[in-house]
Coordinates of C-alpha atoms and ligand atoms in Angstrom, one line a residue:
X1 CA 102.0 89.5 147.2
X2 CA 101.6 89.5 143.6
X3 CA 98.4 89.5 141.8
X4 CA 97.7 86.6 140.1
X5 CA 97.4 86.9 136.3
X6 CA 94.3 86.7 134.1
X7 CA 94.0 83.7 131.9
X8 CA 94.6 84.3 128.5
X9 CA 94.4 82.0 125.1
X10 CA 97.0 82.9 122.8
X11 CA 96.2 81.1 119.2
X12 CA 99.4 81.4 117.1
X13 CA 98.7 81.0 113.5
X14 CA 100.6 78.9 111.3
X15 CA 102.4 79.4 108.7
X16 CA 102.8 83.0 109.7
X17 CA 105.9 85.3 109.0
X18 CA 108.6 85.0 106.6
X19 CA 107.8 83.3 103.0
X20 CA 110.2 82.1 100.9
X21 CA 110.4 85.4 98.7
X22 CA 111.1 87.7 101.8
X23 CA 114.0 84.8 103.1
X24 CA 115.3 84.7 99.7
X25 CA 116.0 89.0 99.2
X26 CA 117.4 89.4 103.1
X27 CA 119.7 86.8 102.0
X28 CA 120.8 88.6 98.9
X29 CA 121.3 91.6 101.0
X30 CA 123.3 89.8 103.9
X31 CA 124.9 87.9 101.2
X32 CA 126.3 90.7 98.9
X33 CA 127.7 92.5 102.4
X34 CA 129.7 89.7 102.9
X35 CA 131.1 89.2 99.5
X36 CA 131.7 92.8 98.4
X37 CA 131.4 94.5 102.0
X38 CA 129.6 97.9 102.6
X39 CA 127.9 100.3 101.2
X40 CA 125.6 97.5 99.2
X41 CA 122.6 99.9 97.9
X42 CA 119.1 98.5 98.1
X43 CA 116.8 100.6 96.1
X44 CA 113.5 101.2 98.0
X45 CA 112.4 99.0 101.0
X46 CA 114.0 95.5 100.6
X47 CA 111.2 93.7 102.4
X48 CA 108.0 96.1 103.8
X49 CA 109.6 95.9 107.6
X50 CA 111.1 98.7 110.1
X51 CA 112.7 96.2 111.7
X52 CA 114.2 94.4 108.7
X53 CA 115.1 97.2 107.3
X54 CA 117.3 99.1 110.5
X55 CA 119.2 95.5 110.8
X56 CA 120.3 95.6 107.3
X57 CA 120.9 99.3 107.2
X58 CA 123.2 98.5 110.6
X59 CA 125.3 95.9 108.6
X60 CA 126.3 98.5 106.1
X61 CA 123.4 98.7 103.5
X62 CA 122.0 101.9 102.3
X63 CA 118.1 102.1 101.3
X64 CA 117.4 104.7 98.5
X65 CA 113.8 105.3 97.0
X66 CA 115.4 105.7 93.0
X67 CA 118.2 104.8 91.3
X68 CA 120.1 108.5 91.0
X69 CA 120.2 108.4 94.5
X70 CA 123.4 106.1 94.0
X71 CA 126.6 107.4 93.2
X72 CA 128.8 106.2 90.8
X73 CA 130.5 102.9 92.1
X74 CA 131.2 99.2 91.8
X75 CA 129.4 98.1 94.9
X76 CA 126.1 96.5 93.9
X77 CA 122.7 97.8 93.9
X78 CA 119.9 95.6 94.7
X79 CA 116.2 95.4 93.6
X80 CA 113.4 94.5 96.0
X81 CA 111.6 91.9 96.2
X82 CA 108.4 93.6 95.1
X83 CA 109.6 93.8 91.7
X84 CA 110.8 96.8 89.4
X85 CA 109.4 98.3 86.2
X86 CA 111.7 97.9 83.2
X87 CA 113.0 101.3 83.1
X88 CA 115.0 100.1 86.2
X89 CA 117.6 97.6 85.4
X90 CA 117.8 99.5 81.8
X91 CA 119.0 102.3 83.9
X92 CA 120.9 100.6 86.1
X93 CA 123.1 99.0 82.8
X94 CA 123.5 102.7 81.3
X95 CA 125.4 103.9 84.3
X96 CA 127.3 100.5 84.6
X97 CA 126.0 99.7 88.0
X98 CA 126.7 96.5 89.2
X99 CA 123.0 95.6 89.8
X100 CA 121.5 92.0 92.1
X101 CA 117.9 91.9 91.7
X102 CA 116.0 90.1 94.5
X103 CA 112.5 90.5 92.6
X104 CA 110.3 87.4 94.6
X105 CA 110.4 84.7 91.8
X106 CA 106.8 84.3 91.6
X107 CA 106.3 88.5 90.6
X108 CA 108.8 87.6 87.8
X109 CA 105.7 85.2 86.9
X110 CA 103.5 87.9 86.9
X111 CA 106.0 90.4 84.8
X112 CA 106.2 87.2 82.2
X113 CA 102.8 86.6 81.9
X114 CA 102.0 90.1 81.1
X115 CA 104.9 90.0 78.5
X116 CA 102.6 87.1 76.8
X117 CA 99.9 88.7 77.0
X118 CA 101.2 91.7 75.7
X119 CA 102.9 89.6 72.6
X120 CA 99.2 88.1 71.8
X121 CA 97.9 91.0 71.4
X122 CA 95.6 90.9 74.3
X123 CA 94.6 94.0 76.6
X124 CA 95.2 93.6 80.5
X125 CA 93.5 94.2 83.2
X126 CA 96.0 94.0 86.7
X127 CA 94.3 93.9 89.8
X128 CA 95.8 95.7 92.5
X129 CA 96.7 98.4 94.8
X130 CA 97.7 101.6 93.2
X131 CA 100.8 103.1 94.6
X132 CA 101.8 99.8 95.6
X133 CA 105.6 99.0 94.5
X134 CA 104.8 95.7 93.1
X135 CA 102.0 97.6 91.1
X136 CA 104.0 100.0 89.8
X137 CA 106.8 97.0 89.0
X138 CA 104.2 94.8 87.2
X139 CA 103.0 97.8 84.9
X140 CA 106.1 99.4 84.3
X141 CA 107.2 95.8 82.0
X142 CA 105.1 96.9 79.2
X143 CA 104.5 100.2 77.5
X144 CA 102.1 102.9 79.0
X145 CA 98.6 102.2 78.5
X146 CA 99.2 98.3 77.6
X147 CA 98.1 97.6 81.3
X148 CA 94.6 99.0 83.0
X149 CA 94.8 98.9 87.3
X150 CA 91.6 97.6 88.6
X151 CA 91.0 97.5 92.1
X152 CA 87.7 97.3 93.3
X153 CA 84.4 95.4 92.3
X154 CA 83.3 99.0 91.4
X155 CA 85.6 99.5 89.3
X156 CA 85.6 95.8 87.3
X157 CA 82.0 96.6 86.6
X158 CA 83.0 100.3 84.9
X159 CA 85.8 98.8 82.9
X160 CA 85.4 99.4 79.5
X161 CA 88.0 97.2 77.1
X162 CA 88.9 98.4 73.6
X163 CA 87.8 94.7 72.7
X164 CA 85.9 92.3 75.2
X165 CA 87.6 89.4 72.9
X166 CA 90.9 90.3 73.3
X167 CA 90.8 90.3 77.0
X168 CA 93.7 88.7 80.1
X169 CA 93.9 89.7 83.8
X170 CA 96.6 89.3 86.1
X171 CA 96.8 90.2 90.1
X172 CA 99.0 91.5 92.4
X173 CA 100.5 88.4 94.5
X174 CA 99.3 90.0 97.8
X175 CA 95.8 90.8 97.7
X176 CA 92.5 89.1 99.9
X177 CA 91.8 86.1 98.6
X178 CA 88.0 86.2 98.7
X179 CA 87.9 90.3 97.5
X180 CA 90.3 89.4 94.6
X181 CA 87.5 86.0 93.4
X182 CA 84.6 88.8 93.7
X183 CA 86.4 91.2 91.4
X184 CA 87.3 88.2 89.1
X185 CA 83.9 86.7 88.9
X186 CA 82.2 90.3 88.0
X187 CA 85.0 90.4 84.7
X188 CA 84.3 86.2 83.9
X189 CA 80.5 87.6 84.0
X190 CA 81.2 90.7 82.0
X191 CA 83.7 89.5 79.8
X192 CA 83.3 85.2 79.1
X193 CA 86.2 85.2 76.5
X194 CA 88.8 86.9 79.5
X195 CA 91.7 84.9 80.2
X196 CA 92.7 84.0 83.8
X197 CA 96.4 83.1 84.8
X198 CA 96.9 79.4 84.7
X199 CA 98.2 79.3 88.2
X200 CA 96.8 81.9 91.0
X201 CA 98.8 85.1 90.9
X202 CA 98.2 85.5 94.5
X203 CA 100.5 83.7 96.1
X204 CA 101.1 80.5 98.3
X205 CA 102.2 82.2 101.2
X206 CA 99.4 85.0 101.1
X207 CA 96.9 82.2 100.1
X208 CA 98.3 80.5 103.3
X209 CA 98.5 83.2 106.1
X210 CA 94.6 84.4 105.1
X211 CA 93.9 80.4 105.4
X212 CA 95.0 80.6 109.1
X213 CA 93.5 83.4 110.0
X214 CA 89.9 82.2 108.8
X215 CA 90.4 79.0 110.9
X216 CA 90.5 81.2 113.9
X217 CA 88.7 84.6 113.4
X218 CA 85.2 83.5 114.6
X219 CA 86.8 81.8 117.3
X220 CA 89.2 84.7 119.3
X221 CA 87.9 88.1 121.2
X222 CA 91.2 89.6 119.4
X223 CA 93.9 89.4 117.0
X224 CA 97.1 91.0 116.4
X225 CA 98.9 91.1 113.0
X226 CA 102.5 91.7 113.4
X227 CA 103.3 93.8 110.0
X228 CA 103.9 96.9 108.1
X229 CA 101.6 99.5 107.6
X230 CA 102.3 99.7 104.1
X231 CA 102.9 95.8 104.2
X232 CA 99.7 94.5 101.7
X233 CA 99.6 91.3 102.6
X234 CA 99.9 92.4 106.6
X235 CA 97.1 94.6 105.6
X236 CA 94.7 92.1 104.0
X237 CA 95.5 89.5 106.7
X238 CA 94.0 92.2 109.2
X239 CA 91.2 92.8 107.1
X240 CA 90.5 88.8 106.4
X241 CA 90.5 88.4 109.7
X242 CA 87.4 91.1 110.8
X243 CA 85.9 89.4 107.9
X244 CA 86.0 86.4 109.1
X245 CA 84.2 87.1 112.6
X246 CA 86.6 88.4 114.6
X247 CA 85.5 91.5 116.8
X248 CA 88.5 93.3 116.9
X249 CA 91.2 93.4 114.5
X250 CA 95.0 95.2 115.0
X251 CA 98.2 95.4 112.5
X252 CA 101.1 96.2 114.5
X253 CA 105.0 97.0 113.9
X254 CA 106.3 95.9 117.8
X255 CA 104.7 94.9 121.2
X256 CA 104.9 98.7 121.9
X257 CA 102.0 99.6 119.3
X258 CA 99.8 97.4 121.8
X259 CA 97.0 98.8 123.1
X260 CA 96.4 96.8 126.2
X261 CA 93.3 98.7 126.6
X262 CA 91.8 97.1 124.1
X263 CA 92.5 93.6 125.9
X264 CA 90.5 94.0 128.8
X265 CA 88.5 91.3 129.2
X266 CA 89.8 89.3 126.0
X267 CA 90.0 85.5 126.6
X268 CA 91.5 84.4 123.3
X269 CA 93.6 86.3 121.0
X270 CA 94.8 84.9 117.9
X271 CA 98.2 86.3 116.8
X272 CA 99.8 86.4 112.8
X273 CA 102.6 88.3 110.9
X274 CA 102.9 89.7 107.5
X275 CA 105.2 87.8 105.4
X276 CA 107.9 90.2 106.2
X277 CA 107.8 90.5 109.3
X278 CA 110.1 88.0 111.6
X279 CA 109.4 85.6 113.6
X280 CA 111.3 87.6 116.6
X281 CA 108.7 90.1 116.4
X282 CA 106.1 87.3 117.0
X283 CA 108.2 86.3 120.4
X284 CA 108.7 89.9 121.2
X285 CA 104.5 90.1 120.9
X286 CA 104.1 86.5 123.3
X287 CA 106.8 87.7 126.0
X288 CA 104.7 90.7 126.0
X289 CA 101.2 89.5 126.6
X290 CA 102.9 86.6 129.5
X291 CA 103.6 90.1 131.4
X292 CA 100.5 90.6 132.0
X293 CA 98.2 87.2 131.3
X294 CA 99.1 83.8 132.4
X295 CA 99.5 83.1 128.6
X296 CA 98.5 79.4 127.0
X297 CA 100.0 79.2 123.3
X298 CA 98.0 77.0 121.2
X299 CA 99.4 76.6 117.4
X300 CA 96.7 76.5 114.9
X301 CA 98.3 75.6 111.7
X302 CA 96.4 76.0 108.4
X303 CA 99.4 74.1 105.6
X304 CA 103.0 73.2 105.7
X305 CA 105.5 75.2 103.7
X306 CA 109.0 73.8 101.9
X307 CA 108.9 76.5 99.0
X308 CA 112.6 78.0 98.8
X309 CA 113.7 80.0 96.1
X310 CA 117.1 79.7 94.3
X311 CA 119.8 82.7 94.9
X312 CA 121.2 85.3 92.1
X313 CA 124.0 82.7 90.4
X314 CA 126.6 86.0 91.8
X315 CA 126.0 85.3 95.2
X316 CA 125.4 81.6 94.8
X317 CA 129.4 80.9 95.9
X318 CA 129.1 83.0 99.0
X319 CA 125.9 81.0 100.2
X320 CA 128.6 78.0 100.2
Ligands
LIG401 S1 104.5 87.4 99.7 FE1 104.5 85.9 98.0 S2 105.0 87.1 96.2 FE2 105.6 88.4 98.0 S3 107.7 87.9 98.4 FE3 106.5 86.4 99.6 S4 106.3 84.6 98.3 FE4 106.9 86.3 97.0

């Protein structure tokens, strides 16, 4: 006789998953295999995902962490989509590599609007994770010192500018919504003449996945991000989400990582992913939890997505 299963809500956030960004640089990736075959060398981690990674790595594409890492060659090398500094694709052109850069279009914003900044003479103030590629990216597009890294409330109340009048502030596109507006407010109340970014640097898909989560979070016993460790915007959805109310809070890669102890008695668990992780993962994560619960899926959705990104004009023929 088998035993019959405990009843379990399974709230499924939406949107969750890939954003437009991530879509666009696998497809880079996939596409430059298929028009110029293997090795294709992606410099660092295309898109912040294990899984993401080892499926483009089987297909013939070879991950380095810098740039003299990759032999001379023709085959093309490809930037992430976090972004590079400068230094990169300057590089890159010395050695005559043959270089695709799947940069997210909306850090290119970022990396322009520091450039104006820059031009206007303003000081800038980025707020962000240090160590973060996208970081390092955004600050490496402008001479040493022309950028200052902010990243906590703390440290927005120690900054000291050279001039208070000739002030700008950018963000990284993957930070908490709510920490980044407390960090903003305290330079806007320190600093009246700063200027802000005309559209959010955070962006839609971040903004949207934190939405989702706050919907649910006072609402589940649970909830299980499926992302990256070193995946920020996994990161701050895991965060938003014990924020928000809910009791528990866990950012895993696979079902594996799942610690069912913690389940025990759980009646409703909301589940998300990172904006890089797939949505295969998110199936893998269901099939799991209907082993053991009789599983009800409920989709909560938060805002509907239609933001694609055009391709690299080289690979734009193979996409036809
Ligand atoms: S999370 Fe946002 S900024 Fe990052 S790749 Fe996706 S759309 Fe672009």
């Amino acid at each position: 006789m088998t035993a019959t299963k405990p009843p379990l809500d399974l709230l499924l956030c939406s949107p969750r998953g890939f954003c437009a960004g991530v879509d666009r640089a696998i497809q880079i990736v996939d596409l430059a295999l298929q028009k110029f075959g293997p090795p294709v060398y992606v410099r660092h981690e295309i898109v912040h995902n294990r899984y993401v990674v080892e499926s483009l790595r089987a297909k013939g594409a070879v991950f380095v962490e810098e740039l003299d890492e990759v032999p001379d060659t023709d085959q093309p090398v490809i930037f992430s989509a976090h972004g590079v500094a400068k230094a990169i694709p300057e590089a890159a052109r010395t050695r005559n590599l043959f270089h695709l850069d799947a940069t997210c279009p909306l850090v290119t914003k970022v990396h322009r609007e520091a450039e104006i900044h820059f031009r206007r003479g303003r000081e800038i103030v980025l707020i962000g994770h240090a160590g973060h590629p996208e970081v390092a990216g955004t600050m490496g597009q402008l001479p040493e010192g022309a950028i200052s890294l902010i990243e906590t409330e703390a440290d927005a109340r120690a900054f000291r500018p050279k001039s208070a009048k000739q002030l700008a502030f950018i963000t990284q596109t993957t930070l908490s919504v709510d920490d980044t507006a407390a960090v903003v407010a305290i330079l806007k109340e320190r600093f009246p003449d700063i200027v802000a970014p005309h559209k959010e640097d955070i962006c839609y898909a971040t903004t949207n996945r934190q939405e989702a989560v706050k919907r649910i979070a006072g609402d589940i016993g649970a909830m299980i991000v499926i992302g990256a460790p070193n995946s920020s915007n996994s990161q701050r959805l895991r965060e938003v989400a014990e924020r928000a109310g809910c009791p528990a809070s866990f950012l895993i890669q696979r079902a594996d990582d799942i610690d069912w102890a913690a389940f025990a008695g759980v009646r409703r668990v909301g589940v998300t992913a990172g904006a890089s992780a797939p949505e295969i993962l998110v199936e893998e994560v269901i099939g799991a939890f209907a082993e053991r619960f009789a599983v009800n899926v409920e989709v909560v959705t938060a805002a509907e997505e239609d933001v694609i990104f055009n391709l690299p004009r080289e690979l734009r023929v193979a996409a036809e």
